[in-house]
mmCIF file of C-alpha atoms in Angstrom:
data_model
loop_
_atom_site.group_PDB
_atom_site.id
_atom_site.type_symbol
_atom_site.label_atom_id
_atom_site.label_comp_id
_atom_site.label_asym_id
_atom_site.label_seq_id
_atom_site.Cartn_x
_atom_site.Cartn_y
_atom_site.Cartn_z
ATOM 1 C CA MET A 14 0.333 -16.417 17.842
ATOM 2 C CA GLY A 15 -0.677 -18.885 15.188
ATOM 3 C CA GLU A 16 0.402 -19.349 11.612
ATOM 4 C CA VAL A 17 -0.358 -16.533 9.179
ATOM 5 C CA PHE A 18 -2.137 -17.263 5.900
ATOM 6 C CA LEU A 19 -2.295 -14.916 2.939
ATOM 7 C CA ARG A 20 -5.399 -14.521 0.811
ATOM 8 C CA ARG A 21 -6.389 -12.323 -2.109
ATOM 9 C CA LEU A 22 -9.448 -10.103 -1.847
ATOM 10 C CA SER A 23 -11.380 -8.978 -4.893
ATOM 11 C CA ARG A 24 -12.475 -5.363 -5.188
ATOM 12 C CA TRP A 25 -15.976 -6.456 -4.101
ATOM 13 C CA GLN A 26 -14.661 -8.269 -1.036
ATOM 14 C CA ALA A 27 -12.491 -5.283 -0.133
ATOM 15 C CA ASP A 28 -15.436 -2.930 -0.520
ATOM 16 C CA GLY A 29 -17.709 -5.236 1.467
ATOM 17 C CA ASP A 30 -15.124 -5.595 4.256
ATOM 18 C CA ARG A 31 -14.228 -1.893 4.302
ATOM 19 C CA GLU A 32 -15.292 -1.327 7.929
ATOM 20 C CA GLU A 33 -13.185 -4.262 9.122
ATOM 21 C CA LEU A 34 -10.285 -3.022 6.995
ATOM 22 C CA ALA A 35 -10.640 0.462 8.500
ATOM 23 C CA ASP A 36 -10.553 -1.091 11.975
ATOM 24 C CA LEU A 37 -7.335 -2.859 10.971
ATOM 25 C CA TYR A 38 -5.936 0.433 9.682
ATOM 26 C CA VAL A 39 -6.628 2.215 12.985
ATOM 27 C CA ALA A 40 -5.155 -0.662 14.985
ATOM 28 C CA ALA A 41 -2.046 -0.827 12.784
ATOM 29 C CA TYR A 42 -1.090 2.811 13.262
ATOM 30 C CA GLU A 43 -0.653 4.570 16.577
ATOM 31 C CA GLU A 44 -2.526 7.822 16.279
ATOM 32 C CA PRO A 45 -2.678 10.747 18.681
ATOM 33 C CA PRO A 46 -5.971 10.846 20.615
ATOM 34 C CA GLY A 47 -8.702 12.335 18.448
ATOM 35 C CA GLU A 48 -6.915 11.561 15.172
ATOM 36 C CA GLU A 49 -8.122 7.962 14.870
ATOM 37 C CA TYR A 50 -11.550 8.964 13.575
ATOM 38 C CA ARG A 51 -10.252 11.463 11.000
ATOM 39 C CA ASN A 52 -7.603 9.081 9.743
ATOM 40 C CA ARG A 53 -10.107 6.213 9.633
ATOM 41 C CA GLU A 54 -12.430 8.357 7.535
ATOM 42 C CA ARG A 55 -9.564 9.340 5.215
ATOM 43 C CA PHE A 56 -8.631 5.674 4.821
ATOM 44 C CA LEU A 57 -12.238 4.741 3.988
ATOM 45 C CA ALA A 58 -12.462 7.512 1.390
ATOM 46 C CA ARG A 59 -9.139 6.516 -0.169
ATOM 47 C CA LEU A 60 -10.133 2.822 -0.198
ATOM 48 C CA ALA A 61 -13.496 3.613 -1.842
ATOM 49 C CA GLU A 62 -11.638 5.426 -4.617
ATOM 50 C CA ASP A 63 -8.858 2.866 -4.969
ATOM 51 C CA VAL A 64 -11.104 -0.216 -5.289
ATOM 52 C CA GLN A 65 -12.571 1.389 -8.422
ATOM 53 C CA ARG A 66 -9.203 1.534 -10.167
ATOM 54 C CA PRO A 67 -8.594 -0.953 -12.973
ATOM 55 C CA ARG A 68 -6.702 -4.056 -11.817
ATOM 56 C CA PHE A 69 -6.931 -3.092 -8.133
ATOM 57 C CA ASP A 70 -5.419 -5.916 -6.062
ATOM 58 C CA MET A 71 -5.381 -6.667 -2.339
ATOM 59 C CA VAL A 72 -3.744 -9.333 -0.195
ATOM 60 C CA ALA A 73 -4.656 -9.882 3.457
ATOM 61 C CA ALA A 74 -2.798 -11.802 6.147
ATOM 62 C CA ASP A 75 -4.971 -13.737 8.572
ATOM 63 C CA ASP A 76 -3.635 -15.062 11.852
ATOM 64 C CA GLU A 77 -5.017 -18.539 12.508
ATOM 65 C CA ASP A 78 -5.150 -18.500 16.305
ATOM 66 C CA GLY A 79 -7.691 -20.805 17.844
ATOM 67 C CA ASP A 80 -11.196 -20.727 16.354
ATOM 68 C CA ASP A 81 -11.134 -17.098 15.161
ATOM 69 C CA ASP A 82 -9.382 -15.712 12.103
ATOM 70 C CA GLU A 83 -7.826 -12.412 13.100
ATOM 71 C CA PRO A 84 -6.428 -10.048 10.468
ATOM 72 C CA ALA A 85 -2.716 -9.448 10.938
ATOM 73 C CA GLY A 86 -2.172 -7.076 8.024
ATOM 74 C CA LEU A 87 -2.879 -6.214 4.418
ATOM 75 C CA ALA A 88 -1.364 -4.727 1.297
ATOM 76 C CA TYR A 89 -3.046 -3.273 -1.742
ATOM 77 C CA GLY A 90 -2.297 -1.332 -4.862
ATOM 78 C CA TYR A 91 -2.973 -0.845 -8.548
ATOM 79 C CA PRO A 92 -1.182 -0.152 -11.826
ATOM 80 C CA LEU A 93 -0.579 3.511 -12.558
ATOM 81 C CA HIS A 94 -2.706 5.067 -15.286
ATOM 82 C CA ARG A 95 -0.746 5.233 -18.510
ATOM 83 C CA ASP A 96 -1.293 8.989 -18.919
ATOM 84 C CA GLY A 97 1.322 9.717 -16.254
ATOM 85 C CA SER A 98 -1.044 11.835 -14.157
ATOM 86 C CA TRP A 99 0.112 10.063 -10.998
ATOM 87 C CA TRP A 100 3.498 11.740 -11.391
ATOM 88 C CA ARG A 101 2.121 15.297 -11.374
ATOM 89 C CA GLY A 102 3.875 17.093 -8.584
ATOM 90 C CA PHE A 103 7.125 15.143 -8.963
ATOM 91 C CA VAL A 104 9.954 17.390 -7.809
ATOM 92 C CA GLY A 105 12.624 17.591 -10.509
ATOM 93 C CA VAL A 106 12.805 15.612 -13.720
ATOM 94 C CA LEU A 107 11.192 12.185 -13.841
ATOM 95 C CA PRO A 108 13.607 9.667 -15.401
ATOM 96 C CA ASP A 109 12.729 8.710 -18.995
ATOM 97 C CA GLU A 110 12.666 5.012 -18.098
ATOM 98 C CA VAL A 111 9.979 5.623 -15.463
ATOM 99 C CA GLU A 112 7.912 7.678 -17.924
ATOM 100 C CA GLU A 113 8.201 4.898 -20.520
ATOM 101 C CA LEU A 114 7.241 2.162 -18.044
ATOM 102 C CA THR A 115 4.269 4.239 -16.883
ATOM 103 C CA ALA A 116 3.094 4.812 -20.471
ATOM 104 C CA SER A 117 3.314 1.065 -21.140
ATOM 105 C CA GLY A 118 1.272 0.186 -18.033
ATOM 106 C CA LYS A 119 4.209 -1.474 -16.279
ATOM 107 C CA VAL A 120 4.299 0.540 -13.017
ATOM 108 C CA PHE A 121 2.408 -0.711 -9.957
ATOM 109 C CA ALA A 122 1.662 1.653 -7.057
ATOM 110 C CA LEU A 123 1.666 0.187 -3.570
ATOM 111 C CA ALA A 124 -1.112 2.217 -1.959
ATOM 112 C CA GLU A 125 -1.078 0.594 1.487
ATOM 113 C CA LEU A 126 0.955 -1.887 3.504
ATOM 114 C CA MET A 127 0.043 -2.355 7.141
ATOM 115 C CA VAL A 128 0.754 -4.954 9.806
ATOM 116 C CA LEU A 129 -0.624 -4.927 13.335
ATOM 117 C CA PRO A 130 2.075 -4.059 15.905
ATOM 118 C CA GLU A 131 1.795 -7.434 17.660
ATOM 119 C CA HIS A 132 2.722 -9.098 14.359
ATOM 120 C CA HIS A 133 5.779 -6.958 13.561
ATOM 121 C CA ARG A 134 9.104 -8.647 12.933
ATOM 122 C CA ARG A 135 7.520 -11.892 11.742
ATOM 123 C CA GLY A 136 8.093 -11.298 8.024
ATOM 124 C CA ILE A 137 4.404 -10.629 7.367
ATOM 125 C CA GLY A 138 4.964 -7.265 5.685
ATOM 126 C CA SER A 139 7.499 -8.666 3.233
ATOM 127 C CA ARG A 140 5.282 -11.693 2.495
ATOM 128 C CA LEU A 141 2.275 -9.458 1.827
ATOM 129 C CA LEU A 142 4.353 -7.258 -0.428
ATOM 130 C CA GLU A 143 5.850 -10.139 -2.400
ATOM 131 C CA ARG A 144 2.463 -11.812 -2.929
ATOM 132 C CA LEU A 145 0.886 -8.566 -4.092
ATOM 133 C CA LEU A 146 3.712 -7.578 -6.434
ATOM 134 C CA SER A 147 4.218 -11.071 -7.869
ATOM 135 C CA ALA A 148 0.796 -10.935 -9.546
ATOM 136 C CA SER A 149 1.050 -7.325 -10.730
ATOM 137 C CA GLY A 150 2.632 -7.985 -14.119
ATOM 138 C CA ALA A 151 4.607 -4.770 -13.582
ATOM 139 C CA GLU A 152 8.291 -4.122 -14.116
ATOM 140 C CA LEU A 153 8.510 -1.376 -11.499
ATOM 141 C CA ALA A 154 6.800 -0.861 -8.153
ATOM 142 C CA VAL A 155 6.439 2.561 -6.551
ATOM 143 C CA VAL A 156 5.432 3.728 -3.077
ATOM 144 C CA LEU A 157 5.009 7.145 -1.452
ATOM 145 C CA LEU A 158 6.254 7.559 2.107
ATOM 146 C CA ASP A 159 5.929 10.329 4.643
ATOM 147 C CA PRO A 160 9.465 11.657 5.276
ATOM 148 C CA ALA A 161 8.841 11.385 9.025
ATOM 149 C CA ASN A 162 8.179 7.633 8.763
ATOM 150 C CA THR A 163 11.781 6.513 9.111
ATOM 151 C CA VAL A 164 10.756 3.016 10.248
ATOM 152 C CA ALA A 165 8.831 2.354 7.024
ATOM 153 C CA ARG A 166 11.644 3.809 4.923
ATOM 154 C CA ALA A 167 14.192 1.553 6.619
ATOM 155 C CA ALA A 168 11.979 -1.491 5.997
ATOM 156 C CA PHE A 169 11.490 -0.659 2.309
ATOM 157 C CA GLU A 170 15.197 -0.053 1.835
ATOM 158 C CA ALA A 171 15.932 -3.414 3.509
ATOM 159 C CA TRP A 172 13.513 -4.999 1.001
ATOM 160 C CA GLY A 173 15.465 -3.547 -1.931
ATOM 161 C CA TRP A 174 13.588 -0.316 -2.661
ATOM 162 C CA ASP A 175 15.527 2.758 -3.833
ATOM 163 C CA ALA A 176 14.817 6.466 -3.489
ATOM 164 C CA LEU A 177 13.648 8.061 -6.745
ATOM 165 C CA GLY A 178 12.825 11.557 -5.538
ATOM 166 C CA GLU A 179 9.972 13.525 -4.019
ATOM 167 C CA LEU A 180 6.396 14.198 -5.002
ATOM 168 C CA ARG A 181 4.113 17.014 -3.883
ATOM 169 C CA PRO A 182 0.509 15.721 -4.027
ATOM 170 C CA ALA A 183 -2.126 17.927 -5.658
ATOM 171 C CA THR A 184 -3.973 17.913 -2.316
ATOM 172 C CA GLY A 185 -1.387 20.346 -1.018
ATOM 173 C CA ASP A 186 -0.100 17.888 1.567
ATOM 174 C CA SER A 187 3.567 17.897 2.425
ATOM 175 C CA VAL A 188 6.152 16.467 0.063
ATOM 176 C CA LEU A 189 6.369 12.661 0.066
ATOM 177 C CA HIS A 190 9.367 10.463 -0.641
ATOM 178 C CA VAL A 191 9.097 8.272 -3.743
ATOM 179 C CA LEU A 192 10.713 4.849 -3.564
ATOM 180 C CA THR A 193 10.848 2.304 -6.376
ATOM 181 C CA ARG A 194 11.815 -1.289 -6.861
ATOM 182 C CA ALA A 195 12.467 -3.138 -10.110
ATOM 183 C CA LEU A 196 10.391 -6.307 -10.306
ATOM 184 C CA PRO A 197 11.576 -9.607 -11.758
ATOM 185 C CA ASP A 198 9.984 -10.904 -14.947
#
């Protein structure tokens, strides 16, 4: 495996490369047979919506191996809308500080972080995350995790993220864990 280089993608590049990004998504997650297509379609729909968000940002990791650039992973996200609508479905009482940071446009949602399995344990995920968050201008980062994804939760906790609570999406999906991380100035 060669050296990994990080690069930013604009919303137009992300939209133009959406099929390649969906291929990366499918390859990054082991899915039960028959689920790959549905999950790929869900990813494409979510990406199409997310690239339209103000200040959408994406960072990709490319593995320089021989003559071909191969994607190794990517991370993307966006600042939360100041109206606080993202927090609808939060279980319990949202801390005042989080409400205030959201209202001031200082909360950045990590929508996706993925690394191909053959590139795990090389620090690519943490590098992608740091590059993405360093340009966010936010004071707080937030991510939603499936409670069953204990590997992702362990990684985020190792990177300094803390549990905030749970959120029940309006889509009626199961409750998701909310993790946050304060960002340096």
